[in-house]
Amino acid sequence: QVQLVESGGGLVQPGGSLRLSCAASGSVFRIDFWAWHRRAPGKRREIVAAITSDGSTNSIDSVKGRFTISRDNAKNTVYLQMNSLKLEDTAVYYCVAVEGYSSPSRRNYWGQGTQVTVSS
């Protein structure tokens, strides 16, 4: 089992920055894929950025150049640095840890979510 606790959300003006943190505990060594998802009001949940066990990262086009996902293995923490925030980035952001990403017995662990509100 893996437990995830997100933090760092809040209210920010357009153009501002926030850094989300996802602290993991438990059998973290089993995790080979991390991601941040978000769900905006009235919209479907979408993956925002991801990082693999070898450090490869990817993100959706709408946040490229603005958001950066990273990982601190010593702290078992994954981050999402969000710069140049836009109104449309307003959403609840969720951290996801995946055990056995390419395995039929894949398991997903979700955090509780943290609210990010971009407003003037």
Coordinates of C-alpha atoms in Angstrom, one line a residue:
Q1 CA 0.0 0.0 0.0
V2 CA 1.0 3.6 -0.7
Q3 CA -0.4 6.7 0.9
L4 CA -0.2 10.0 -0.8
V5 CA -0.7 13.5 0.8
E6 CA -0.8 16.5 -1.5
S7 CA -0.2 20.1 -0.4
G8 CA 0.6 23.5 -1.9
G9 CA -2.7 24.4 -3.5
G10 CA -4.3 27.8 -3.0
L11 CA -5.5 31.0 -4.5
V12 CA -3.3 32.8 -7.0
Q13 CA -3.6 35.6 -9.5
P14 CA -3.2 35.0 -13.2
G15 CA 0.5 34.9 -14.0
G16 CA 1.4 33.6 -10.6
S17 CA 3.1 30.5 -9.4
L18 CA 2.4 27.6 -7.1
R19 CA 4.3 24.4 -6.3
L20 CA 2.3 21.3 -5.4
S21 CA 3.8 18.6 -3.4
C22 CA 2.9 14.9 -3.1
A23 CA 4.4 13.1 -0.2
A24 CA 4.3 9.3 -0.4
S25 CA 4.6 6.7 2.3
G26 CA 4.4 3.0 2.5
S27 CA 5.7 0.7 -0.2
V28 CA 7.0 3.5 -2.3
F29 CA 9.7 1.3 -3.8
R30 CA 7.0 -0.5 -5.8
I31 CA 6.0 2.7 -7.7
D32 CA 7.3 3.1 -11.2
F33 CA 5.1 5.9 -12.5
W34 CA 3.9 9.2 -11.0
A35 CA 1.4 11.7 -12.4
W36 CA -0.6 14.8 -11.6
H37 CA -4.2 14.9 -12.8
R38 CA -6.7 17.6 -12.5
R39 CA -10.4 18.1 -12.6
A40 CA -11.8 21.5 -13.5
P41 CA -15.4 22.4 -12.7
G42 CA -17.7 20.9 -15.2
K43 CA -14.9 19.0 -17.1
R44 CA -13.6 15.5 -17.1
R45 CA -10.4 14.7 -15.2
E46 CA -7.3 14.9 -17.3
I47 CA -3.7 14.0 -16.8
V48 CA -1.4 17.0 -16.6
A49 CA 2.1 15.7 -16.3
A50 CA 3.9 12.4 -15.5
I51 CA 7.3 11.2 -14.5
T52 CA 8.6 7.6 -14.8
S53 CA 11.0 5.7 -12.5
D54 CA 13.9 6.6 -14.8
G55 CA 13.1 10.3 -14.6
S56 CA 11.5 10.7 -18.0
T57 CA 8.8 13.4 -18.0
N58 CA 5.9 14.4 -20.2
S59 CA 3.0 16.9 -20.0
I60 CA 0.0 17.9 -21.9
D61 CA 0.4 20.7 -24.5
S62 CA -1.6 23.3 -22.6
V63 CA 0.9 23.3 -19.7
K64 CA 4.1 22.7 -21.6
G65 CA 6.6 25.4 -20.8
R66 CA 4.7 26.4 -17.7
F67 CA 4.4 23.3 -15.5
T68 CA 7.3 21.1 -14.5
I69 CA 7.0 17.7 -12.7
S70 CA 9.9 16.5 -10.7
R71 CA 10.7 13.9 -8.0
D72 CA 12.9 13.9 -4.9
N73 CA 13.6 10.2 -4.2
A74 CA 15.2 10.9 -0.9
K75 CA 12.0 12.6 0.3
N76 CA 9.6 10.3 -1.5
T77 CA 8.0 13.4 -2.9
V78 CA 6.8 14.4 -6.3
Y79 CA 6.3 18.1 -7.2
L80 CA 4.4 20.0 -9.8
Q81 CA 5.9 23.5 -10.3
M82 CA 3.2 25.7 -11.9
N83 CA 4.2 29.0 -13.4
S84 CA 2.4 31.6 -15.5
L85 CA -0.9 30.2 -14.2
K86 CA -4.0 30.9 -16.2
L87 CA -7.7 31.1 -15.2
E88 CA -8.2 27.8 -17.0
D89 CA -5.7 26.0 -14.7
T90 CA -8.3 26.3 -11.9
A91 CA -9.0 22.7 -10.8
V92 CA -8.6 20.2 -8.1
Y93 CA -5.2 18.6 -8.6
Y94 CA -4.6 14.9 -7.7
C95 CA -1.4 13.0 -7.3
V96 CA -1.3 9.5 -8.6
A97 CA 1.2 6.8 -8.0
V98 CA 1.2 3.7 -10.1
E99 CA 2.5 0.3 -9.2
G100 CA 3.3 -2.0 -12.1
Y101 CA 2.5 0.5 -14.8
S102 CA 2.9 -2.0 -17.6
S103 CA 1.6 -5.0 -15.6
P104 CA -1.8 -6.6 -15.8
S105 CA -1.9 -6.3 -12.0
R106 CA -1.4 -2.5 -12.1
R107 CA -2.5 -0.6 -9.1
N108 CA -3.2 3.1 -8.9
Y109 CA -3.0 5.1 -5.7
W110 CA -4.6 8.5 -5.4
G111 CA -4.1 11.4 -3.2
Q112 CA -7.0 13.4 -1.7
G113 CA -6.6 16.3 -4.0
T114 CA -5.6 19.9 -3.5
Q115 CA -7.6 22.9 -4.9
V116 CA -5.9 25.4 -7.2
T117 CA -7.8 28.6 -7.9
V118 CA -6.5 31.1 -10.4
S119 CA -8.5 34.3 -10.1
S120 CA -8.0 38.1 -10.2

